[in-house]
Coordinates of C-alpha atoms in Angstrom, one line a residue:
X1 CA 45.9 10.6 44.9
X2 CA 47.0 7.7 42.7
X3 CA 50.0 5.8 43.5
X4 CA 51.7 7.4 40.4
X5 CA 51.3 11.0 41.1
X6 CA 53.1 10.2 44.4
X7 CA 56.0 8.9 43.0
X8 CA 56.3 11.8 40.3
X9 CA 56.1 14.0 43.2
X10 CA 58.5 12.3 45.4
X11 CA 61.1 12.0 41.9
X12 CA 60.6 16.1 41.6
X13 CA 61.2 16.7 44.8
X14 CA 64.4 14.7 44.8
X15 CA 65.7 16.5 41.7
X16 CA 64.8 19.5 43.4
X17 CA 66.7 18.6 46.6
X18 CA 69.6 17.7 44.6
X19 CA 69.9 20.2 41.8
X20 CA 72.0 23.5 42.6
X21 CA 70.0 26.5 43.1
X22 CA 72.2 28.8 41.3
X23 CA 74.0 29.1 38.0
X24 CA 77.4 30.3 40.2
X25 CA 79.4 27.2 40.9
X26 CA 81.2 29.1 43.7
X27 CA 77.9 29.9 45.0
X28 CA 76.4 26.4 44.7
X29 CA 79.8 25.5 46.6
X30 CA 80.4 27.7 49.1
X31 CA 79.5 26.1 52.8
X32 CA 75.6 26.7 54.3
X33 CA 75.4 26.7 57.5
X34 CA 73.3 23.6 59.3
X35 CA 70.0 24.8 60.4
X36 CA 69.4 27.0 57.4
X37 CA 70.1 24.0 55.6
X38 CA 67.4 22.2 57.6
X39 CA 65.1 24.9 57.1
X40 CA 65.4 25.0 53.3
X41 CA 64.6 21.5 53.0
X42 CA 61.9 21.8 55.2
X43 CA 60.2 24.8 52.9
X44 CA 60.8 22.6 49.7
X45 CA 59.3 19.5 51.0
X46 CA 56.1 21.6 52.1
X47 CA 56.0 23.7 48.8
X48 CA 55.8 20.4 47.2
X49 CA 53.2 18.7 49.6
X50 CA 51.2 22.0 48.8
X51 CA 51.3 22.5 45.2
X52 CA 52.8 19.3 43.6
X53 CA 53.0 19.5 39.8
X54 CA 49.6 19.3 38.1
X55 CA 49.2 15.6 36.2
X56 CA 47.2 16.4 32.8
X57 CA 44.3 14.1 32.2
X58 CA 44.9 11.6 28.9
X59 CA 42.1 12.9 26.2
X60 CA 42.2 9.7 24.7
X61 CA 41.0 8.4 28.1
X62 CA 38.3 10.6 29.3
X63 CA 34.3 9.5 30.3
X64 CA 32.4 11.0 27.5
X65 CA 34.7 10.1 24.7
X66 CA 35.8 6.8 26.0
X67 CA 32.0 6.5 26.3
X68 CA 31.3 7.7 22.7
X69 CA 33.5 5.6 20.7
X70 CA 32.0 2.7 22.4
X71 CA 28.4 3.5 21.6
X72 CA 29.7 3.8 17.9
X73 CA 31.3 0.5 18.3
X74 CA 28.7 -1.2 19.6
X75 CA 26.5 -0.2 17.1
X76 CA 28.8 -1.2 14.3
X77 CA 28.8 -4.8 15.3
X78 CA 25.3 -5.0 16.1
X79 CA 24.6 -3.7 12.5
X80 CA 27.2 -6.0 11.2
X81 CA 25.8 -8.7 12.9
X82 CA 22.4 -8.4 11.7
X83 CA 23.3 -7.8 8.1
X84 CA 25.7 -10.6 8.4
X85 CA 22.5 -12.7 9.9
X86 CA 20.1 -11.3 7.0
X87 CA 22.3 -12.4 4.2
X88 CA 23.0 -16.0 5.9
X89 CA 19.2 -16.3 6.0
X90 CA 18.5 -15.5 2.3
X91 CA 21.2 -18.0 1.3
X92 CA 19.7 -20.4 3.0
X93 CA 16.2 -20.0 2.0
X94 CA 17.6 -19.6 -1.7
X95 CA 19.2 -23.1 -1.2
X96 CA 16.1 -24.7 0.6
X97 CA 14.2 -23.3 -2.6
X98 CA 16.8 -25.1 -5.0
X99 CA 17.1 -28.2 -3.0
X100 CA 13.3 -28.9 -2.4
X101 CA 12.7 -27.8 -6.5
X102 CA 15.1 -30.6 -7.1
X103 CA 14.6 -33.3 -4.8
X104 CA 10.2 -32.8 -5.4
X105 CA 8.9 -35.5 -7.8
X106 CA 5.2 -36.8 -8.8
X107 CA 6.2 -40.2 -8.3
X108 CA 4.7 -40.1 -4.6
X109 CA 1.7 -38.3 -5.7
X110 CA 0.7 -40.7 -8.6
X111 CA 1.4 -43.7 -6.0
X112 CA -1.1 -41.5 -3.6
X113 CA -3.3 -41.0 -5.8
X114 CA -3.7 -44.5 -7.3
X115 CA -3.8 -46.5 -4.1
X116 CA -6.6 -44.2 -2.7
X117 CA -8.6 -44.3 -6.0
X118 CA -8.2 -48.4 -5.7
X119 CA -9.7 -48.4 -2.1
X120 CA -12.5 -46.4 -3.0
X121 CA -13.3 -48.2 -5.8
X122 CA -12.3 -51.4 -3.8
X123 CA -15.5 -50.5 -1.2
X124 CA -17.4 -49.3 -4.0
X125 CA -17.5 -45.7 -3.2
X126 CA -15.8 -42.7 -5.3
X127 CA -12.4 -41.2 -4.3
X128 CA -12.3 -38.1 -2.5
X129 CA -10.3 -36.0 -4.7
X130 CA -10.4 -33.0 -2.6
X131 CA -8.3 -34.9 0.2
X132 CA -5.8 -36.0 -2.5
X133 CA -5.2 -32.5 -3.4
X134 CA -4.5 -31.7 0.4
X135 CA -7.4 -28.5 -0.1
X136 CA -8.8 -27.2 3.6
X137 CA -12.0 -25.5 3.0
X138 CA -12.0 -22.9 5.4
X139 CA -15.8 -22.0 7.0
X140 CA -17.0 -18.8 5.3
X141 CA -18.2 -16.2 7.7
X142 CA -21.0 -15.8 9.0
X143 CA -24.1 -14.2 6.1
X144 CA -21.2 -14.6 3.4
X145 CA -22.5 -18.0 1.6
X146 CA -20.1 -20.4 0.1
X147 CA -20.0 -20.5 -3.7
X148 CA -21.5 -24.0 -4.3
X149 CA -18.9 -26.2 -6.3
X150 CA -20.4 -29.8 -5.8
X151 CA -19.7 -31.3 -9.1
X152 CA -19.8 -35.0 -10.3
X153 CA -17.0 -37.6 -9.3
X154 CA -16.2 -37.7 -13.1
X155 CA -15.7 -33.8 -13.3
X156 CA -13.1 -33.7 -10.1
X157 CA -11.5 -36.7 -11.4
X158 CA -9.8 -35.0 -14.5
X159 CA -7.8 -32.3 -11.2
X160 CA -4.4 -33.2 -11.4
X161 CA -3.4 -34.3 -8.2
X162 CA -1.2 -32.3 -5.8
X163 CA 0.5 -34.8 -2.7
X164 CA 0.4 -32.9 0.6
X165 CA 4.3 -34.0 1.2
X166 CA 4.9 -32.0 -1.9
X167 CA 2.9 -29.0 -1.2
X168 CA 4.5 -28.6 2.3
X169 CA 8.1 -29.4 1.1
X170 CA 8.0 -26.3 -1.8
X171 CA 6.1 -24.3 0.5
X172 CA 8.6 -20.5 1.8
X173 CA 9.1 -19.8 4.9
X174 CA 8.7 -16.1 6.2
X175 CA 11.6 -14.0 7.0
X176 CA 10.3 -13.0 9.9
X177 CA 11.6 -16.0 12.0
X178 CA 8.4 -18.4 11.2
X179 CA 6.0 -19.4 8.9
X180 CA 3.1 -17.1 8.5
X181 CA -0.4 -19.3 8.3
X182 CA 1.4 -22.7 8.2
X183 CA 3.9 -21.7 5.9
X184 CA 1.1 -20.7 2.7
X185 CA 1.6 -16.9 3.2
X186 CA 4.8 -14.6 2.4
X187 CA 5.5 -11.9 4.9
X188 CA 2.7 -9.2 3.8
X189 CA 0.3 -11.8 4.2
X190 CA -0.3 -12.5 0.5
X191 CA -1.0 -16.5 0.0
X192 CA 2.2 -18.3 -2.0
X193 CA 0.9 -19.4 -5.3
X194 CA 1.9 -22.8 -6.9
X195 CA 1.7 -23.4 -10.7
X196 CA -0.8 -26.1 -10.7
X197 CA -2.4 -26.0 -7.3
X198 CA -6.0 -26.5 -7.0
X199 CA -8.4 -24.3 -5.1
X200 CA -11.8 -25.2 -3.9
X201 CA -11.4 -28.4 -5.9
X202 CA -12.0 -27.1 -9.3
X203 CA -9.4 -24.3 -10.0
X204 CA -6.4 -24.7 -11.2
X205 CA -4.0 -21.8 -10.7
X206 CA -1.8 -20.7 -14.0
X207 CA 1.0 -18.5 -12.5
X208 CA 2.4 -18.1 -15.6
X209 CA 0.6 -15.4 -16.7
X210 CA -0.5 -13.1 -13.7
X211 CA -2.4 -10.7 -13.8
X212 CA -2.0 -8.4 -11.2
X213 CA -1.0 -7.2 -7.5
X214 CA -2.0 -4.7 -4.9
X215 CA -2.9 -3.5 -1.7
X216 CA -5.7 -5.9 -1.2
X217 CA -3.8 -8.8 -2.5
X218 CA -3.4 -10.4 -5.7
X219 CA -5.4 -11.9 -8.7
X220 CA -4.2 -14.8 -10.5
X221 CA -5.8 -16.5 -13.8
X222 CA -6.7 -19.9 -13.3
X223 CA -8.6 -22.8 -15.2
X224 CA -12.1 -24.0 -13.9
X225 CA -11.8 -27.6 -14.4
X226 CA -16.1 -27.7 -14.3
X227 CA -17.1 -24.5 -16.6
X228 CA -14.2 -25.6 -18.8
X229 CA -12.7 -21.7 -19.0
X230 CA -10.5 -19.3 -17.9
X231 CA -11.2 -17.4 -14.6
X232 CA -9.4 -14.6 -13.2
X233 CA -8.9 -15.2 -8.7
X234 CA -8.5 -12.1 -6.2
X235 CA -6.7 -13.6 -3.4
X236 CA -7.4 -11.2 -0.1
X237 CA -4.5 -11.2 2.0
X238 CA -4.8 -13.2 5.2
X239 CA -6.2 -9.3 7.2
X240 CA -8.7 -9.3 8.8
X241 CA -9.0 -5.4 7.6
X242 CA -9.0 -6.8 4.0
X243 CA -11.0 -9.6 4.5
X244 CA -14.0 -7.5 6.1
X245 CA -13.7 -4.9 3.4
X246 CA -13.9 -8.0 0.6
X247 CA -16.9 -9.4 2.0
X248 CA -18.3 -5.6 1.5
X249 CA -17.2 -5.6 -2.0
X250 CA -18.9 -9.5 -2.8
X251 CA -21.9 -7.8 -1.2
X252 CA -21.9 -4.9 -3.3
X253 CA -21.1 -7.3 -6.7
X254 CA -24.2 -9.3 -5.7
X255 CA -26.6 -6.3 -5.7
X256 CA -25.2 -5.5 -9.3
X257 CA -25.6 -9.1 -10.6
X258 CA -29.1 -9.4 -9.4
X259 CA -30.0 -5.7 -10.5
X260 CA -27.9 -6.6 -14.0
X261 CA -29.1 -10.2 -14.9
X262 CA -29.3 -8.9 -18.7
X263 CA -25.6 -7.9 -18.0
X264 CA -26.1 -4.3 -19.8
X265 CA -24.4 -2.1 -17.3
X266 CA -20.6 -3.0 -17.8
X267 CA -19.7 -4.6 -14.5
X268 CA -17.7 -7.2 -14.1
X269 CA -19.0 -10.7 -13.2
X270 CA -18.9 -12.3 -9.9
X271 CA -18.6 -15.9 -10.5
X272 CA -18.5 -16.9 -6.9
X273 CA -16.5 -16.5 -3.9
X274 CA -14.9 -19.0 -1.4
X275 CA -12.5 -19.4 1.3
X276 CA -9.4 -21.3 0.7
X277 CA -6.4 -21.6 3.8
X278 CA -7.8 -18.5 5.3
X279 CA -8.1 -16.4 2.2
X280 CA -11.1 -14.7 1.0
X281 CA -11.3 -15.5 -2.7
X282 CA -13.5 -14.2 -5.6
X283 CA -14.1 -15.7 -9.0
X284 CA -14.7 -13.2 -11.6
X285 CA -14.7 -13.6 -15.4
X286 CA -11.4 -13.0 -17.4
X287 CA -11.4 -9.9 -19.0
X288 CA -8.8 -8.3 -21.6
X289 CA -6.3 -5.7 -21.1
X290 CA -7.1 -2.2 -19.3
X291 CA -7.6 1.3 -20.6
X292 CA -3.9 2.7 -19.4
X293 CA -2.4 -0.4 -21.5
X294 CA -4.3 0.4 -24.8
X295 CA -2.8 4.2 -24.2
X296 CA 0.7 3.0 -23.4
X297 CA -0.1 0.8 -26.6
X298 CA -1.0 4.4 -28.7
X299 CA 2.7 5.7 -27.2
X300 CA 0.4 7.5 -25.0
X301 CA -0.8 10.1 -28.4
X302 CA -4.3 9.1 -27.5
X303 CA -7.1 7.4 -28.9
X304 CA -9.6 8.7 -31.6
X305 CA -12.6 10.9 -30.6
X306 CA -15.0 8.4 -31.7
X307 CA -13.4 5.8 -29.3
X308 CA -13.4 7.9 -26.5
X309 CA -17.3 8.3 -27.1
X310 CA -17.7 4.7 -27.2
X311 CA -16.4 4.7 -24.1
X312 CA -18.0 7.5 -22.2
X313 CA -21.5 5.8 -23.5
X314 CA -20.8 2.9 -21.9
X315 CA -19.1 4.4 -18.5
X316 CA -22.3 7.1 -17.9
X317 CA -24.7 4.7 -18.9
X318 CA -22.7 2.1 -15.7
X319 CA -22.8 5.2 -13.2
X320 CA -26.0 5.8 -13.8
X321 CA -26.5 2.1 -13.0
X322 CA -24.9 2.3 -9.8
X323 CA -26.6 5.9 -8.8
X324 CA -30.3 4.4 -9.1
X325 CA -32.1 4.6 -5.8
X326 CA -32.1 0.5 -5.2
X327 CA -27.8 0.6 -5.9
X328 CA -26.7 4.3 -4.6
X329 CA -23.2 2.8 -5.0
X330 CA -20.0 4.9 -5.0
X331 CA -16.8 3.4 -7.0
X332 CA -14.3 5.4 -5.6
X333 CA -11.7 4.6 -7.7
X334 CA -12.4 4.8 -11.1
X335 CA -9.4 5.3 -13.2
X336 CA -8.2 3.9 -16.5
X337 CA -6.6 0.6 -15.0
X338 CA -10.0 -0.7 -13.6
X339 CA -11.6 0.1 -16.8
X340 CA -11.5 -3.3 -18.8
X341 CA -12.1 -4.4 -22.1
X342 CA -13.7 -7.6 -22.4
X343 CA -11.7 -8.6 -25.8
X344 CA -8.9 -7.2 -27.1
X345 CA -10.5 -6.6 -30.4
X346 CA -13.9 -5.0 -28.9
X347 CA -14.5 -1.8 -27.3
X348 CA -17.1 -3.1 -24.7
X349 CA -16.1 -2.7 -21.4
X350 CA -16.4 -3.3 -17.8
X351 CA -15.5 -1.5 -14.6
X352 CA -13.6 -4.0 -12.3
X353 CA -12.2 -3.3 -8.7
X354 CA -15.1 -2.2 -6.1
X355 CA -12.5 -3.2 -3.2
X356 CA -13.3 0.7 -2.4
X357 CA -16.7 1.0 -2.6
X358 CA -19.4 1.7 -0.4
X359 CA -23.0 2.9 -0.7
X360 CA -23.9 6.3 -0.4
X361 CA -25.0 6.5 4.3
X362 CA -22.2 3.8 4.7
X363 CA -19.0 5.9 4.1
X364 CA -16.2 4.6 5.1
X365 CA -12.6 6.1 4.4
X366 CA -12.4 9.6 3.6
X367 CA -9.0 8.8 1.6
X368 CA -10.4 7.4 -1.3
X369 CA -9.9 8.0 -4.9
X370 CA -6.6 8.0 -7.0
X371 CA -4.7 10.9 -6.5
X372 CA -5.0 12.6 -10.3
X373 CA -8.7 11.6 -10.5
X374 CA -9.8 12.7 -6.8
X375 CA -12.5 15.0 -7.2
X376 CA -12.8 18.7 -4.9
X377 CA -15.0 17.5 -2.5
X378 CA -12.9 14.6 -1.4
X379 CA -10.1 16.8 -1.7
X380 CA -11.4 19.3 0.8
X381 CA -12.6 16.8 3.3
X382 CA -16.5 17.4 2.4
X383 CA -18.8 14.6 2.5
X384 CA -19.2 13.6 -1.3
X385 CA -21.6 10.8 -3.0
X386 CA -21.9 9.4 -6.3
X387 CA -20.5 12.6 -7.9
X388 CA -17.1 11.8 -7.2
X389 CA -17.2 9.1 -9.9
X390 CA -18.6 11.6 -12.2
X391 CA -15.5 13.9 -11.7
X392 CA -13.2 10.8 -12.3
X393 CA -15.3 10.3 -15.3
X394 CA -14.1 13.6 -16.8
X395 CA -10.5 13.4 -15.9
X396 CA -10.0 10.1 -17.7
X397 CA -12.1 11.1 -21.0
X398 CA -9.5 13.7 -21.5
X399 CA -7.1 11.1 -20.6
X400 CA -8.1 9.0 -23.2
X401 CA -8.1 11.3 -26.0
X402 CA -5.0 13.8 -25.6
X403 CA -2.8 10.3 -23.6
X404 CA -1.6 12.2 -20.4
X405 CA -3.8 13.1 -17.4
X406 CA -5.5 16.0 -17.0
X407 CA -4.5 16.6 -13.0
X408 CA -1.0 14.9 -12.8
X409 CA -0.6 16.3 -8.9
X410 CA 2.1 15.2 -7.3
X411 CA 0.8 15.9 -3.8
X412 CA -2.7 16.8 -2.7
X413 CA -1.2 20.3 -2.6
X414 CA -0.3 20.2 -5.9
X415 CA -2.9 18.2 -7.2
X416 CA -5.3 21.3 -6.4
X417 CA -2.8 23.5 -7.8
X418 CA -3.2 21.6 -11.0
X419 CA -7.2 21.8 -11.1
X420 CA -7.0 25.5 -10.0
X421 CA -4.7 25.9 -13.1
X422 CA -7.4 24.6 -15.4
X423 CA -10.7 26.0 -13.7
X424 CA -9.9 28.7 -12.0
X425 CA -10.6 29.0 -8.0
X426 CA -13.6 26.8 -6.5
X427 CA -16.4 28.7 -4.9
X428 CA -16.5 30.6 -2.3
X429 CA -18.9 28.3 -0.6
X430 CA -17.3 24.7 -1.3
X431 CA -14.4 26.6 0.4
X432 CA -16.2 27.9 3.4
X433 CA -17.4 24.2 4.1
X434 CA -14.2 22.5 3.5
X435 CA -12.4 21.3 6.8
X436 CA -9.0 20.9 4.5
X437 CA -9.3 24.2 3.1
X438 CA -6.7 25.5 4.9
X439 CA -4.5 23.5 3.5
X440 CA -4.7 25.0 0.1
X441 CA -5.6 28.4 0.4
X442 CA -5.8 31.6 2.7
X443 CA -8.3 33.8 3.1
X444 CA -7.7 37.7 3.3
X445 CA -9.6 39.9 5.7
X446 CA -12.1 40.4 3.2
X447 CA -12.9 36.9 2.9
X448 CA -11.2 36.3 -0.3
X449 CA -9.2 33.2 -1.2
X450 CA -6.0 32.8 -2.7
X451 CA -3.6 30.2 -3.2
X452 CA -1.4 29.4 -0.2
X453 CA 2.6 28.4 -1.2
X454 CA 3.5 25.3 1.4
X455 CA 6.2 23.3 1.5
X456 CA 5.3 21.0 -1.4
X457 CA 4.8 23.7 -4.0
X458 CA 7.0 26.1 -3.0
X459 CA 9.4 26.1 -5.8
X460 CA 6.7 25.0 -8.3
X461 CA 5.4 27.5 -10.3
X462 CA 1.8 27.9 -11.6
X463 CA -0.3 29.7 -14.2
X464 CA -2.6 31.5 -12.8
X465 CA -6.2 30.6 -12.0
X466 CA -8.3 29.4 -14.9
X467 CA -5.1 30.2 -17.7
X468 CA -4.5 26.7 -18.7
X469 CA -7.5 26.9 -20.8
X470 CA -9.6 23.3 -21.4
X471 CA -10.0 24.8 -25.4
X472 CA -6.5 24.5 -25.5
X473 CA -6.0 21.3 -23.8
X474 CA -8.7 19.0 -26.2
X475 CA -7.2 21.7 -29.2
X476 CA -10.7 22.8 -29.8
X477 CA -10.0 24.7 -32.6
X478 CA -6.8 23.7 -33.7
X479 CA -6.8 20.1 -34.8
X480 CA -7.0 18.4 -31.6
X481 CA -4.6 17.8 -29.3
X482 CA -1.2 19.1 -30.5
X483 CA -2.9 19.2 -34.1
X484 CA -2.4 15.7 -34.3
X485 CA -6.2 15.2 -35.8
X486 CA -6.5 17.7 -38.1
X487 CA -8.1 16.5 -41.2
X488 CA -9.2 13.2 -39.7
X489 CA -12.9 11.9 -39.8
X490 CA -15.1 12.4 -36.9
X491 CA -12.8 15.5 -35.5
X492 CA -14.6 18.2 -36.7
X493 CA -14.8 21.8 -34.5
X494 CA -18.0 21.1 -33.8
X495 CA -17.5 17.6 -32.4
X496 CA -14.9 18.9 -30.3
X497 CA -17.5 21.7 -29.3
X498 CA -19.3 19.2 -27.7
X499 CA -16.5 17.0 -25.9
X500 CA -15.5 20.4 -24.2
X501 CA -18.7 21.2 -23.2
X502 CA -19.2 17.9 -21.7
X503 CA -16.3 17.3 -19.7
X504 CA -16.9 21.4 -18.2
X505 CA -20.2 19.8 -17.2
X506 CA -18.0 16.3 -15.6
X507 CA -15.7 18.9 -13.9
X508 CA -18.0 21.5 -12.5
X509 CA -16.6 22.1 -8.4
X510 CA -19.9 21.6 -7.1
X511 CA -20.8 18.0 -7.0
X512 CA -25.1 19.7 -6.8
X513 CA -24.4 21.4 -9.9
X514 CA -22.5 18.6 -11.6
X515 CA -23.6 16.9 -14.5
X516 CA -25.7 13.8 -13.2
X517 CA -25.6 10.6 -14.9
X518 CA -28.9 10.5 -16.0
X519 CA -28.4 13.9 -17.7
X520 CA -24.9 12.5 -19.1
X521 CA -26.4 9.8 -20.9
X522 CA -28.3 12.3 -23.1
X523 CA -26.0 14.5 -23.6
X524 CA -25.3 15.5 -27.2
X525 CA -21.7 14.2 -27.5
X526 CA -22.5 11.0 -26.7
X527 CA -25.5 10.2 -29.1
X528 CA -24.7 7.2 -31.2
X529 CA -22.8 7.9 -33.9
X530 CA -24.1 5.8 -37.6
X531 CA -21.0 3.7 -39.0
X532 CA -21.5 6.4 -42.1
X533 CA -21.1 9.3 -39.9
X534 CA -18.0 7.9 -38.6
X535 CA -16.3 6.1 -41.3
X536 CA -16.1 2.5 -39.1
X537 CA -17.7 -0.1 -37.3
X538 CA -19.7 0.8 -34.3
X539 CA -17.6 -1.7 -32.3
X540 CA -14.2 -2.8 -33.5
X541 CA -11.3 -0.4 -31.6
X542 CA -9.5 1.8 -33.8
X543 CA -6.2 1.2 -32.5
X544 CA -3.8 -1.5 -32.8
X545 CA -4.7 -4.6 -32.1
X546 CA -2.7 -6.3 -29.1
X547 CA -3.5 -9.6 -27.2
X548 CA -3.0 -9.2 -23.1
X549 CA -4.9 -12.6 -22.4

């Protein structure tokens, strides 16, 4: 026992000793005799040995809480702490940024440059430009080529020079405690563009105007100082996941180009490809603004019906490109934003972005397609082919003409909830053979399937199979959509017979019984239209004109 309980016990015992045992004074006066005095004390003293007064614990002080508020503490400060440490180290990147924009000059450079180009010319041999500009040509891997960019001493001469003391001074650091790739590459791996850099010795990066940023990595525009235009770069982060999948996708391009030397199947251009400070890039040719821009540009109402024929002629006559036996080429991602026009004032386009593809026997991800254009098959986890750009196909058509998507899931779950909706419930048979099917529906014990309510569409509610009616939708009968184009040229009941009839084809739930490309092409919708039969050129874009480039 603690030295404190035995003095409390000795001070009770005292008071005890000492304290009269009866309210009567006479009583507590009146003489005891010796020994029962003795044997009083005795019987207190060993009633207190026995059963002292019990000593109450202080809450305040106990294990688990004592215990508890320190775990809070210590978390507290080591939050604090690291927060404290975060902001400290944004500051003083923020002020490395400012101090190295301020102190950087082109005096050095221009010094650089001049003395070099004086020795060379001093031993009679041209300058190396390239080691002025401080460019490392990494090797390309193996069976990817580099793009050959030898030009003339005159040509490389007019690349603005870039000192290597500069270049490393404005480079960022990471904020992950170190450089990533010497200090060119931000935190996810994306390279640091500079206004003015030069890449491969001929391209001039413009990061004025982007154009662009995603999973893979980015695309700038740039200037190619030896074709004397404007190029659009898709820098592949520094993965070696994205970097294998790029070299699939300049693989791919190259079968196009060679199939496509006429250029009459509306893919985008491959200039060439190289590998600059550990980054896959690819040269393509710029291109204008994307489909989703010219609808936001319509207030998302829509483009005419004549429009979105141009469009499907061009777009089945490319799938049926990339479905011929020598190609067998999957997109996997078509979708409005990697449908490009090629001038702003045009309607020819070109389908840009085959960082997803594959060919039909080399399948690679089974998550493929975006989300409001991802066809049944994919949906159910069956092995699909070419047919899943057909289904894409559809969904953006409709897109294009009524200005909202067709399928606007915001889950898989609801996303098939969405095409039920619309078509009514898939075949008995694509369901059967779907490994995901139980993830959308449940079968009675007759076999029949119904939609299943999960967590994600639970308090969503749903017409039912097949009652949001595709008539409705394109407005058939009834002016187009929302009436806005009754009366106009070109949007006849008839025409509209034939829109419908072609996208029911696009969006059959079999991919065998789909409409195939080659049967698309010739379908009656898209037969070209004269300029009398529509009331306007063939080519110009009946919507308002808007410059992206």
């Amino acid at each position: 026992m603690s030295a404190k309980a035995d003095e409390e016990r000795r001070r009770i015992k005292s008071n005890i000793m000492q304290q009269p045992q009866n309210a009567s004074v006479a009583q507590a006066n009146a003489p005891v005799p010796q020994h029962q005095a003795a044997a009083a004390g005795q019987k207190v003293a060993d009633d207190c040995s026995i059963a002292p007064e019990k000593i109450y614990r202080n809450h305040a002080e106990a294990p688990i809480r004592k215990l508890t508020c320190d775990l809070i503490k210590t978390y507290k400060n080591i939050n604090e702490s690291f927060y404290l440490r975060k902001a400290l180290r944004r500051q003083e990147h923020q002020a490395n940024i400012q101090a190295n924009h301020n102190s950087s000059t082109t005096t050095a450079g221009g010094n650089q440059l001049h003395n070099t180009t004086t020795a060379a010319h001093t031993q009679g041999t041209a300058p190396n430009v390239s080691s002025n500009l401080d460019v490392q040509h990494g090797s390309a891997p193996k069976g990817l080529p580099h793009f050959d960019t030898n030009a003339p001493p005159a040509s490389q001469m007019v690349v603005p020079a870039v000192p290597e003391s500069e270049a490393n001074r404005n480079r960022q650091k990471s904020s992950r405690g170190g450089p990533h790739n010497g200090g060119y590459d931000d935190e996810n791996y994306d390279y640091i563009l500079k206004d003015g850099e030069c890449f491969n010795t001929r391209y001039i990066i413009l990061t004025e105007k982007p154009i662009g940023k995603g999973s893979f990595g980015q695309v700038t525009r740039a200037y190619d100082t030896v074709a004397k235009e404007d190029v659009a770069i898709k820098i592949i982060k520094n993965k070696k996941t994205f970097f294998d999948q790029a070299q699939i996708e300049i693989k791919l391009l190259e079968m196009m180009r060679a199939h496509d030397t006429e250029r009459k199947y509306n893919v985008v251009l491959l200039k060439g490809h190289f590998v600059h400070r550990n980054h896959l890039c690819l040269v393509f040719e710029l291109l204008s603004y994307n489909l989703y821009d010219l609808l936001r540009n319509t207030n998302f109402r829509g483009v005419s019906l004549n429009l979105t024929r141009k469009f499907a002629q061009q777009l089945t006559k490319t799938l049926l490109f990339l479905s011929s036996p020598e190609l067998s080429i999957i997109h996997c991602d078509l979708k409005p934003e990697n449908v490009l026009l090629c001038n702003p004032k045009r309607s020819k386009i070109n389908i840009i972005d085959f960082g997803s593809s594959c060919q039909i026997g080399h399948r690679i991800y089974q998550y493929i397609q975006s989300r409001f254009y991802r066809s049944p098959e994919v949906l159910l986890g069956i092995a699909y082919d070419t047919k899943i750009d057909m289904w894409s196909l559809g969904c953006i058509l409709v897109e294009m003409h009524t200005g909202e998507p067709l399928f606007a899931g915001s889950s898989e779950v609801d996303q098939m909830m969405k095409i039920v909706e619309v078509l009514g419930m898939p075949p008995k048979e694509l369901l059967d053979a779907g490994p995901k099917t139980h993830k959308y529906f449940e079968k009675t014990e007759d076999g029949v399937y119904y939609c299943k309510k999960t967590r994600d569409n639970f308090n969503k509610c749903y017409r039912g199979p097949g009652h949001r009616k595709l008539h409705d939708i394109l407005g058939v009968t009834s002016g187009g959509p929302n009436g806005r184009r009754a009366g106009e040229a070109g949007h006849s009941v008839e025409e509209y017979s034939k829109f419908k009839d072609l996208i029911k084809r696009m969006l059959t739930y079999d991919p065998k019984l789909r409409i195939s490309p080659y049967y698309a092409v010739r379908h009656p919708f898209l037969r070209p239209k004269t300029t009398s039969q529509t009331g306007q050129s063939s080519a110009a874009v009946d919507s308002p004109t808007v410059s992206f480039v």
